[in-house]
XYZ file of C-alpha atoms in Angstrom:
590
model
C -28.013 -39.665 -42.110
C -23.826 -40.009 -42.510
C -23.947 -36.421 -42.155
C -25.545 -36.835 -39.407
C -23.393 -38.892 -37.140
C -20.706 -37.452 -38.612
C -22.201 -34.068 -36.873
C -22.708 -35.984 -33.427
C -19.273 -37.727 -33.393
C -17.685 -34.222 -33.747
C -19.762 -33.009 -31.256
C -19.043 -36.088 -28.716
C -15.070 -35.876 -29.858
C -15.404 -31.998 -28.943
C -16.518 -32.679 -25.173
C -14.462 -35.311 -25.073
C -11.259 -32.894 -25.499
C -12.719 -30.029 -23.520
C -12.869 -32.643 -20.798
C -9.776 -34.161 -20.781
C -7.962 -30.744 -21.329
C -10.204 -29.421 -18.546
C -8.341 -32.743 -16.221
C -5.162 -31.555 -17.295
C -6.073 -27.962 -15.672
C -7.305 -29.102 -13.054
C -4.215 -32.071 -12.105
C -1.769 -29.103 -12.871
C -3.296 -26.435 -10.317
C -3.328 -29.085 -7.647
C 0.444 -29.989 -7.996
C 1.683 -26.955 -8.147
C -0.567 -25.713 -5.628
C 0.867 -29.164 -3.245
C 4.557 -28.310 -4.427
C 4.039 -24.737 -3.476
C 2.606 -25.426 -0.498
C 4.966 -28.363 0.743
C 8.107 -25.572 0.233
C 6.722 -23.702 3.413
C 6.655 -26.729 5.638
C 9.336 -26.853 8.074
C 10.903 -23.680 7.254
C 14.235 -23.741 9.538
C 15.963 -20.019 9.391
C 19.634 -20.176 9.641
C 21.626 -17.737 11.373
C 23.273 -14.874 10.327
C 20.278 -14.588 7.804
C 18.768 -11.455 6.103
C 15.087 -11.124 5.730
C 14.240 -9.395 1.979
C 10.773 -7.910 1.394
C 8.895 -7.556 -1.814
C 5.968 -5.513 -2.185
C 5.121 -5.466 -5.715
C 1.595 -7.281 -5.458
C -1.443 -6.318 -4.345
C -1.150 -6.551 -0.366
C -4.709 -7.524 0.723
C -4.957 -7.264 4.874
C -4.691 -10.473 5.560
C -2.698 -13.376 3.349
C -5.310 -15.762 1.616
C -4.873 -19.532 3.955
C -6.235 -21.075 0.814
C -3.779 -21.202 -2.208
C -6.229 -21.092 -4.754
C -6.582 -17.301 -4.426
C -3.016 -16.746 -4.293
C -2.389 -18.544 -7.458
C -1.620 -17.550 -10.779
C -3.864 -18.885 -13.423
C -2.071 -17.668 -16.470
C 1.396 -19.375 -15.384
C 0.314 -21.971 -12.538
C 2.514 -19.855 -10.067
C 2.108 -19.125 -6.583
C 1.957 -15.198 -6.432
C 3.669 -15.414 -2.857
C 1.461 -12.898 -1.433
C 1.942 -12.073 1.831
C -1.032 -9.724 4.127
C -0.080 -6.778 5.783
C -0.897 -8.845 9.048
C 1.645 -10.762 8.233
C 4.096 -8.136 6.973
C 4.113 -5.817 10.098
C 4.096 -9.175 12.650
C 6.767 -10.584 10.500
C 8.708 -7.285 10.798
C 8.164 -7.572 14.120
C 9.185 -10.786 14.878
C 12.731 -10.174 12.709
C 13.600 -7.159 15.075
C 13.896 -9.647 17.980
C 15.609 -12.528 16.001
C 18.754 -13.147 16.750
C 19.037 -15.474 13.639
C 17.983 -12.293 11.421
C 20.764 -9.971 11.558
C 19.138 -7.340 9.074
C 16.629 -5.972 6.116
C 17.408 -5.987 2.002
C 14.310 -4.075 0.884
C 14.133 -5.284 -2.841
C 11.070 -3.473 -4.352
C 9.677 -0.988 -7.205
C 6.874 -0.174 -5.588
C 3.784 -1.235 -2.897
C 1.019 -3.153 -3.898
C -1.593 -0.895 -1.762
C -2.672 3.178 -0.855
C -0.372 5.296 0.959
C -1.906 4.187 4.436
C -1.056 0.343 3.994
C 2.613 1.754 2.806
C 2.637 3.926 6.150
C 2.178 0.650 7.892
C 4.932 -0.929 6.273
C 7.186 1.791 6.651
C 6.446 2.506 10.446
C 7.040 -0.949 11.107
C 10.432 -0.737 9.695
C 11.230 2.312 11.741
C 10.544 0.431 14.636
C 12.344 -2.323 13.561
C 15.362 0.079 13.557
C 15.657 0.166 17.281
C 16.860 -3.146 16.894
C 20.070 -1.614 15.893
C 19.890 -4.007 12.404
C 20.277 -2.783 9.181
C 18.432 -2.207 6.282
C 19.363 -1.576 3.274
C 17.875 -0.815 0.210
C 17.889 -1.925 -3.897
C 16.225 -1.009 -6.609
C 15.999 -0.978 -10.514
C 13.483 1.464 -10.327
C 11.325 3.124 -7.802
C 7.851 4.472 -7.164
C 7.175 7.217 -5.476
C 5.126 4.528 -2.881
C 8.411 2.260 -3.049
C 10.891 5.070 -2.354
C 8.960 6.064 0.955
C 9.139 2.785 1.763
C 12.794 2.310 1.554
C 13.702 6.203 2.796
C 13.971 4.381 5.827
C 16.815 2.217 5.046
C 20.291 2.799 6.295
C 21.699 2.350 2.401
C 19.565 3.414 -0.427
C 20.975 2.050 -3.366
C 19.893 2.312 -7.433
C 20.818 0.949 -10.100
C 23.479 2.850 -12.775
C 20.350 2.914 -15.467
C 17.536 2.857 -13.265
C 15.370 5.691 -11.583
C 13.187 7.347 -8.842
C 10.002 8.714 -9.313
C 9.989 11.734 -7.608
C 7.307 14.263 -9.268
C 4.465 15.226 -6.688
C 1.411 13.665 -5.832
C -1.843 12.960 -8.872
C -5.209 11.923 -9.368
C -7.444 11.459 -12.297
C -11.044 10.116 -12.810
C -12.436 9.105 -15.920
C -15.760 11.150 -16.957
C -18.326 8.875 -19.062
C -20.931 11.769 -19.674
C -19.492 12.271 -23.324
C -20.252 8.398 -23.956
C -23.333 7.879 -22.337
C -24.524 11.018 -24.303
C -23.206 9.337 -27.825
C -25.658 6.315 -26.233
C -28.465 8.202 -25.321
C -28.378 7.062 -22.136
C -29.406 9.537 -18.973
C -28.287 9.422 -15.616
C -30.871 10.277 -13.439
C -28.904 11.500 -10.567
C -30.585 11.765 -6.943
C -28.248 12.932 -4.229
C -27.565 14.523 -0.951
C -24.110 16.626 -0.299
C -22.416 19.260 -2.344
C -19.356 17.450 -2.563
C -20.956 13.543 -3.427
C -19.246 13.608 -6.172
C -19.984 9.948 -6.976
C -21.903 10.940 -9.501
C -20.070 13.153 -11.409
C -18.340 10.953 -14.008
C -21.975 10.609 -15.276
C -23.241 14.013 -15.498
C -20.187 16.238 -15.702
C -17.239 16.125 -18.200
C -14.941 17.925 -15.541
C -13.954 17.730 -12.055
C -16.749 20.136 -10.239
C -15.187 23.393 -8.582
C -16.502 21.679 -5.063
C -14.774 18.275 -6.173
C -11.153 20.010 -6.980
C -11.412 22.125 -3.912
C -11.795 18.841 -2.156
C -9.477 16.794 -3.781
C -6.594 19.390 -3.517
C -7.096 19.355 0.145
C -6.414 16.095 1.333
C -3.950 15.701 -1.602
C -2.085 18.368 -0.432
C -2.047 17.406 3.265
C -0.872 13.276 2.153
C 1.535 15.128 0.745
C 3.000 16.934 3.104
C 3.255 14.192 5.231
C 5.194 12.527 2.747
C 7.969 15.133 2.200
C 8.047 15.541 6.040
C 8.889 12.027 6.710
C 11.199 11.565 4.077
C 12.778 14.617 4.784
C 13.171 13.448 8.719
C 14.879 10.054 7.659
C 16.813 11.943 4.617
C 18.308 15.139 6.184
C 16.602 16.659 3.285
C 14.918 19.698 3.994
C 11.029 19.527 2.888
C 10.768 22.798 0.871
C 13.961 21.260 -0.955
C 12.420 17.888 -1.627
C 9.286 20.306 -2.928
C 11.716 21.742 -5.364
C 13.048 18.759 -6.255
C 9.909 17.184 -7.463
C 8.333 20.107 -8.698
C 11.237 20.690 -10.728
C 11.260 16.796 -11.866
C 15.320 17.327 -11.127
C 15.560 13.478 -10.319
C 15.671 12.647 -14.759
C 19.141 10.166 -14.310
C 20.285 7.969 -12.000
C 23.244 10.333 -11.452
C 20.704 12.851 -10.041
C 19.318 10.391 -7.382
C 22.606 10.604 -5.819
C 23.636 14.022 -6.324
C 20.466 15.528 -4.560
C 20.594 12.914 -1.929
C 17.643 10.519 -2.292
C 19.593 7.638 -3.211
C 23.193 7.057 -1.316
C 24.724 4.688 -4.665
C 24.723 3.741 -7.860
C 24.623 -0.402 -7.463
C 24.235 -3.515 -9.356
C 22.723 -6.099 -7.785
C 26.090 -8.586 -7.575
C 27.667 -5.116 -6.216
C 24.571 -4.971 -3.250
C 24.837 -8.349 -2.565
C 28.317 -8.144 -2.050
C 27.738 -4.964 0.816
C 25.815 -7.158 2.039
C 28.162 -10.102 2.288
C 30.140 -7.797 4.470
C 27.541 -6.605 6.804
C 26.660 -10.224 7.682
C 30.510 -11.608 7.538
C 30.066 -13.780 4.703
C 32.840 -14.769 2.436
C 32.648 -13.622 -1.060
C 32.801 -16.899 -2.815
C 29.773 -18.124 -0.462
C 26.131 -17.730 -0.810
C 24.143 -15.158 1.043
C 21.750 -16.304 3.474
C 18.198 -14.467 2.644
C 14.937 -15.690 3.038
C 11.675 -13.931 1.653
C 9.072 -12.961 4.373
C 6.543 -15.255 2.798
C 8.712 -18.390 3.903
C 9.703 -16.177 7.172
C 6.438 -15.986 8.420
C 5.960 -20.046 8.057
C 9.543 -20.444 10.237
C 9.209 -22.419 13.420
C 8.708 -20.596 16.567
C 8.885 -21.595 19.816
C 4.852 -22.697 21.012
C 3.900 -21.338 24.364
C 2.257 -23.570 26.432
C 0.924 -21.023 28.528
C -1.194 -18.510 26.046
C -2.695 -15.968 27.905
C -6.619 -16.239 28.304
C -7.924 -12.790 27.687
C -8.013 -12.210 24.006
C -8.309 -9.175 21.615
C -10.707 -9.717 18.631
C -9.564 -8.493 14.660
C -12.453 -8.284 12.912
C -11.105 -7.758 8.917
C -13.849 -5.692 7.063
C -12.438 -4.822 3.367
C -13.549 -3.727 0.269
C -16.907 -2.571 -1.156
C -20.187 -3.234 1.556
C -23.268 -4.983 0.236
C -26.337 -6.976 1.599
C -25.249 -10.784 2.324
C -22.776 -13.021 2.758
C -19.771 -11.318 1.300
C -16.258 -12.718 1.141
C -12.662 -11.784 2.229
C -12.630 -9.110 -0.351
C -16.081 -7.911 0.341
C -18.099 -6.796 3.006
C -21.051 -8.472 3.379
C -23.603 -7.415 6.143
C -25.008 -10.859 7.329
C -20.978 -12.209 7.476
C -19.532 -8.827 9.261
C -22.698 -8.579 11.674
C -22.261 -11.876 12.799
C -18.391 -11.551 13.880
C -18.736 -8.666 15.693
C -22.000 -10.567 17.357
C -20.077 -13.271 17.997
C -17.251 -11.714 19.563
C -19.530 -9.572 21.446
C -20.930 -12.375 23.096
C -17.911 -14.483 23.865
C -16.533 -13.703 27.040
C -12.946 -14.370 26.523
C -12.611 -11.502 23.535
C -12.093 -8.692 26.012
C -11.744 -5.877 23.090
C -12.320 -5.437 19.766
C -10.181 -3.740 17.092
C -12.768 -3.259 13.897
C -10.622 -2.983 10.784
C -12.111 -1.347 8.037
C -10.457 -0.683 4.868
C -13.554 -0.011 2.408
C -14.843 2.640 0.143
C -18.418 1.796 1.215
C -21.189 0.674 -0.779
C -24.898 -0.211 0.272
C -26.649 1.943 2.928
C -28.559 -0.389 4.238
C -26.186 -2.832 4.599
C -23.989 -0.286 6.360
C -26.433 0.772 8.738
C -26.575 -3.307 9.559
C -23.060 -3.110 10.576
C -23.257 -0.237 12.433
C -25.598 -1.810 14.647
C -23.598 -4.681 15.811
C -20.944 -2.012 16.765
C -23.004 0.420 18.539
C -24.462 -3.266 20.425
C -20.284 -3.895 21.193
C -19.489 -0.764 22.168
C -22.055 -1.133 25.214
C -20.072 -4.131 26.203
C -16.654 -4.029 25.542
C -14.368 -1.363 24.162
C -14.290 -1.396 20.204
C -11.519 -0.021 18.634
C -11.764 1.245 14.919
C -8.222 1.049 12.949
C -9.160 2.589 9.610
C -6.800 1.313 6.328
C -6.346 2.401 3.217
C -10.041 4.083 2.972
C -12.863 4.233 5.433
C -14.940 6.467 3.962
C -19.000 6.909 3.352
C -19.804 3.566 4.169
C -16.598 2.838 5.496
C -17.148 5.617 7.824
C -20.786 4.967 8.518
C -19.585 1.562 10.062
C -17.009 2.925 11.851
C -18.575 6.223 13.473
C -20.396 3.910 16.592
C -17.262 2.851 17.843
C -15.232 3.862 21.173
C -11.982 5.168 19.118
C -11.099 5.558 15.688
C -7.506 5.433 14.558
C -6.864 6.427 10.997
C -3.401 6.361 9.435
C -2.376 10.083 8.167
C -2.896 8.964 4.573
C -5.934 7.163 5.209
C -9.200 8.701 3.269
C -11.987 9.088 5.084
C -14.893 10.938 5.599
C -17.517 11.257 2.371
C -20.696 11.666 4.645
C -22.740 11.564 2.035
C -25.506 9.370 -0.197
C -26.611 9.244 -3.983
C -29.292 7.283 -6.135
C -28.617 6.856 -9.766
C -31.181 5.278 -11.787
C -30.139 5.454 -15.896
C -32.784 6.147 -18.242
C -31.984 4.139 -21.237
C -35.316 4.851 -23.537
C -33.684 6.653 -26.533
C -30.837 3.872 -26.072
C -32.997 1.290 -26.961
C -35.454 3.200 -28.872
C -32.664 4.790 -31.544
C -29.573 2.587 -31.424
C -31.374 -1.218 -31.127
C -34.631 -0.420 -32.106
C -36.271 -1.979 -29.310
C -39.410 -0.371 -27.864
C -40.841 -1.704 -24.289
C -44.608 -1.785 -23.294
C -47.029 -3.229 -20.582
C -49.376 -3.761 -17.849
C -48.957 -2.678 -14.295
C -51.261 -2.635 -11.299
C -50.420 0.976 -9.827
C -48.945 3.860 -10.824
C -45.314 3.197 -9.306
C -45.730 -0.829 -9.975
C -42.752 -0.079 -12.190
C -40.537 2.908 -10.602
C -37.214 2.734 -11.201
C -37.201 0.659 -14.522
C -34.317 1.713 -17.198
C -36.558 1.775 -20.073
C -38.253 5.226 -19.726
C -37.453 8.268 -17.463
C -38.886 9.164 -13.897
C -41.787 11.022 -13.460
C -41.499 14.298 -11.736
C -43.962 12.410 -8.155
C -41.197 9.380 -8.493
C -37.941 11.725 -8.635
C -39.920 13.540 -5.323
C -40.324 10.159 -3.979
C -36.395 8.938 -4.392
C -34.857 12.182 -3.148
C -37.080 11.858 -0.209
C -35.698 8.690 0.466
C -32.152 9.855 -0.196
C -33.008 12.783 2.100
C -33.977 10.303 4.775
C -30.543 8.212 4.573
C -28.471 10.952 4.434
C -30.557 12.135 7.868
C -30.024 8.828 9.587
C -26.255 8.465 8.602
C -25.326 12.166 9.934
C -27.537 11.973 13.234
C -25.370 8.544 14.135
C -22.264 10.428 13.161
C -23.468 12.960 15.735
C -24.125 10.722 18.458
C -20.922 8.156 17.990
C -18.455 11.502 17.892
C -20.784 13.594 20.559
C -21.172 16.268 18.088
C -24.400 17.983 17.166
C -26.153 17.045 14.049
C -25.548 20.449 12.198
C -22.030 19.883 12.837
C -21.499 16.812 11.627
C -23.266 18.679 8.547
C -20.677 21.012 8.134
C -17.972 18.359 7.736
C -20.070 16.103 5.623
C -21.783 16.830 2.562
C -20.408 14.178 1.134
C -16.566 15.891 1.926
C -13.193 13.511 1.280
C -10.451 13.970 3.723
C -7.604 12.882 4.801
C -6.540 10.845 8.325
C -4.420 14.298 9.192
C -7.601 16.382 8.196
C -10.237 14.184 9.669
C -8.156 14.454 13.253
C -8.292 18.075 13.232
C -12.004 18.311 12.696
C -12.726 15.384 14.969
C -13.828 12.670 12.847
C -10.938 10.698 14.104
C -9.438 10.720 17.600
C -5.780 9.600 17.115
C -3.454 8.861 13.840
C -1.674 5.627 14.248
C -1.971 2.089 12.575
C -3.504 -1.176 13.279
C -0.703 -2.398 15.910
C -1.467 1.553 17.695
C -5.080 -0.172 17.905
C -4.717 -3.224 19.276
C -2.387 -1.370 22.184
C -4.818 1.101 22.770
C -7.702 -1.822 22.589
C -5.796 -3.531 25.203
C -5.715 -0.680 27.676
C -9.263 0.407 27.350
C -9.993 -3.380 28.627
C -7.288 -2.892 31.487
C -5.465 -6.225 30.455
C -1.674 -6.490 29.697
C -1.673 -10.150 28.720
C -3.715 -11.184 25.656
C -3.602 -12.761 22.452
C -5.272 -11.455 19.125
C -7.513 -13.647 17.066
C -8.909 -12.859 13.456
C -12.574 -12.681 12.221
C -14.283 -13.512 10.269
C -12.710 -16.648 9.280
C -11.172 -16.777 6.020
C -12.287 -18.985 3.249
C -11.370 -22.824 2.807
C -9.398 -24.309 0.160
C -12.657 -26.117 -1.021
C -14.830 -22.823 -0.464
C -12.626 -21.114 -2.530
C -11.937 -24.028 -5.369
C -15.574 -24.620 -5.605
C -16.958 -21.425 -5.410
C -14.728 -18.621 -6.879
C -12.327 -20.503 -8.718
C -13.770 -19.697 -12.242
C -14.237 -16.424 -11.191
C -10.396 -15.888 -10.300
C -9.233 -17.440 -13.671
C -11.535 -14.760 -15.628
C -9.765 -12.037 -13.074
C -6.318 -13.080 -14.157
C -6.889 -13.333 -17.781
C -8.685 -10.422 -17.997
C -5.639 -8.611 -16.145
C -2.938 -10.141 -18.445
C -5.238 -8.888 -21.373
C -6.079 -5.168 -20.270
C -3.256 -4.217 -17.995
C -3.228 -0.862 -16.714
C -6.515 -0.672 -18.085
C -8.448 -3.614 -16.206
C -9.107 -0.528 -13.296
C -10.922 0.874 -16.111
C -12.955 -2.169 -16.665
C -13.836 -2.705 -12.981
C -14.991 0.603 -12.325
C -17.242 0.200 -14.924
C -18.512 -2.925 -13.986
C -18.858 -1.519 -10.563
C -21.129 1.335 -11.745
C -23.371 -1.486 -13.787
C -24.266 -3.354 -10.241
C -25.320 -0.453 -7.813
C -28.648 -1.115 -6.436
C -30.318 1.101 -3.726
C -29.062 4.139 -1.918
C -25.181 4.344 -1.973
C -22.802 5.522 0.756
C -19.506 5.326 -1.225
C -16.844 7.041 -2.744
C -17.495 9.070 -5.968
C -14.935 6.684 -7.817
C -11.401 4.604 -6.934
C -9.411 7.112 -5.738
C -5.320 6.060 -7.054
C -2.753 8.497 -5.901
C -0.009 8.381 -8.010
């Protein structure tokens, strides 16, 4: 009996810790997140100021309003992230400040694809009609970082550091040679000779369709990336070819002596240049703020907002049935925006921005109802992101204009089934054996514990067959092209925003802002005002719901690193369910 108590003291002492430690967690995330979040009231910007910019965090398209997904679990730090609405109207706003006399660019690399870094950089073109400078520092960059900053007016690098400067790559990780060590057996069903989404199941190789692909719109991103470095460089393009195909950029040294950097710098030595482009004396403090408090400045408030508005609607990441959140796109949640915007009178256009691989088939063809209902009423303006492709694509094919960046990939008309059979897995490696009862001879179709029959295969491909129908004759009729042609371009094909121009999948290459303007003239109004949907999660939507789930994200990216893409691919493939219109695996050009 002592042992006894002894056992349920230890027990009660036990939950007594985990809940008092579990107080301290929870106390410490709220100050922090109050002491972050009381340093952006009232932020006053002083003149003569420089506005630096950071990219090296994963830039979602909008910033987070609650602070409980931009928080760091591991460290209880604010991770200062800042949307690329934010970024390019932030940009924006700086080119007309008088208070902001220029831009220190002070990043490695940019947290998103090569379209959201397009974005970026086009916005700090424009921002170079203001006359301002912008100058440039870095340790170290990316090749994503050093397009970014191949705009500045100074590009400098540090004495040790480096630029990466070696072509364009792409590599996808083939699980056939595991799954065969399991015993486990894809059972593929597909439409498209180049839905390669299935591949990294049954292959152990890029397919000759998949490389022919792959090189394409590789090659054409690019292009368009020596081209515009080489127009803001003075660098011929077939030089800058050389140079990285030659890896000739090994030193610092080299930076400079084939023109991609302009100095060798350390960072006391940048700050002072840029004491003396602002006037400031060198014993005195420079003034900079980061565009994260920037954006939070006080502005003057117009009383008299125009009336007429222009509707955002923010679809990102992978589409599914339901709800969804703000980093997936959920079919009930994205239908009802675009409803609800249809339907309010005010909203005058919408600008549909999809940045998404795609994902369920179903639930895409939900949201490509809503738009082809909009379109009837009001012009509706696709501005495609990062990716807008399969699904992506399917969503955005309805609408009255589709602008794509030049990097943006797109395209991947195309649908797959995979259903794993997982009998000799269980049968040879556990030992477990499966039997039962069932009403009909398909009561149990599409089970993982033996393989399809030759009638259910018939059955599924059918259905494939039908989805890949449907998606290509609403292709057809939202581009006014016939259904064979659409064909001809699809087969589950990947290309890029330059390609997909070309063969008319697009209509003009430009960014969100390029969008909105276009939006606005399509609804014949010059005065407006945008407004964002769907709204964004609260701080007690967020706390409540995901919070546990955010704290495993974090650790498990401190733990795996680099390798955490790995991981969610994988746990990706785990959860399809249904016909898939997506693309044949994360695509990371590096």
């Amino acid at each position: 009996m002592a042992q006894f108590f002894k056992f349920v003291f230890a027990s009660m002492l036990g939950t007594f810790l985990t809940l008092v430690i579990a107080s301290i967690l929870f106390v410490s995330i709220i100050v922090g997140i109050v002491n972050s979040a009381s340093k952006e009231k009232n932020v006053q910007v002083s003149d003569d100021s420089i506005l630096m910019l950071d990219f090296d965090y994963d830039i979602p398209e909008r910033s987070p309003i609650d602070p409980f997904s931009d928080y760091n679990y591991n460290d209880f730090q604010s991770k200062n992230t800042v949307g690329l609405n934010d970024i390019l109207s932030g940009i924006k706003k700086a080119k007309e400040d008088p208070k902001i006399l220029g831009i220190y660019i002070n990043t490695s690399s940019v947290g998103g694809g090569f379209a959201t870094t397009e974005e970026i950089r086009n916005a700090l073109l424009d921002f170079k009609l203001s006359k301002k400078f912008i100058v440039a520092y870095s340790e170290f960059y990316t090749q994503k970082g050093y397009y970014v900053a191949s705009v500045a007016d100074k590009i400098y690098l540090n004495p040790a550091g480096d630029i990466e400067f070696k072509g364009f790559g792409t590599q996808i990780m083939f699980l056939k040679g595991a799954l065969d060590k399991l015993e486990i057996e894809p059972q593929v069903i597909k439409v498209g000779t180049y839905k390669s989404a299935v591949e990294p199941f049954v292959l152990d190789k890029m397919s000759d369709a998949n490389r022919l692909q792959t090189a394409s719109f590789l090659g054409s991103m690019y292009n368009h990336f020596l081209l515009k470095i080489s127009n803001e460089r003075g660098i011929n393009a077939d030089s800058l070819r050389v140079i990285a195909n030659k890896l000739l950029i090994q030193r610092a040294e080299d930076a400079v002596k084939f023109k991609l950097a302009d100095g060798l710098k350390y960072k006391d030595e940048v700050m002072a240049d840029l004491k003396s482009r602002t006037n400031v004396k060198p014993e005195d403090d420079l003034k900079v703020i980061t565009l994260k408090k920037y954006k939070s400045a006080e502005t003057e408030i117009k009383d008299d907002l125009p009336t007429d508005r222009i509707a955002v609607v923010y679809a990102t990441g992978e589409i599914i049935s339901g709800e969804g959140d703000d980093n997936t796109i959920g079919s009930e949640r994205i239908s009802k925006a675009i409803r609800d915007v249809r339907e309010d009178k005010k909203v005058k256009a919408i600008v549909f921005r999809v940045n998404s691989p795609g994902g369920s088939a179903l639930a895409s063809d939900v949201i490509w109802r809503e738009v082809e209902l909009a379109r009837k009423v009001k012009p509706v303006v696709v501005s495609m992101g990062d990716y807008a492709a399969s699904g992506g694509y399917y969503i955005s094919c309805a609408a009255t204009k589709i602008y794509a960046d030049p990097n943006t990939i797109t395209g991947s008309i195309g649908v797959f089934g995979i259903i794993p059979n997982a009998q000799k897995f269980f049968n040879n490696k556990l030992g477990v054996t499966f039997d039962g009862v069932k009403t009909g001879e398909y009561a149990d179709m599409g089970t993982i514990s033996r393989p399809l029959t030759e009638s259910e295969r018939a059955i599924l491909q059918q259905q494939v067959n039908n989805t890949y129908g449907t998606f290509t004759k609403k292709v057809a009729e939202g581009r006014k092209k016939t259904a064979l042609g659409v064909d001809s371009i699809g087969q589950g094909r990947v290309w890029s925003g330059i390609e997909a121009l070309e063969i008319g999948l697009v209509d003009k290459l430009g960014g969100i802002s390029d969008a909105i303007a276009d939006a606005a003239k399509l609804a014949n109004i010059k005065s407006y005002r945008t407004v964002s949907y769907p709204s964004q999660k609260s701080i007690l939507e967020s706390f409540f719901g995901n919070v546990s789930d955010d704290i495993q994200t974090s650790i498990m990216k401190k733990e795996l690193g680099e390798e955490y893409k790995i991981y969610k691919q994988i746990r990706k493939i785990s959860q399809l369910n249904g016909v898939q219109a997506r693309l044949p695996f994360e695509i990371s050009v590096n």
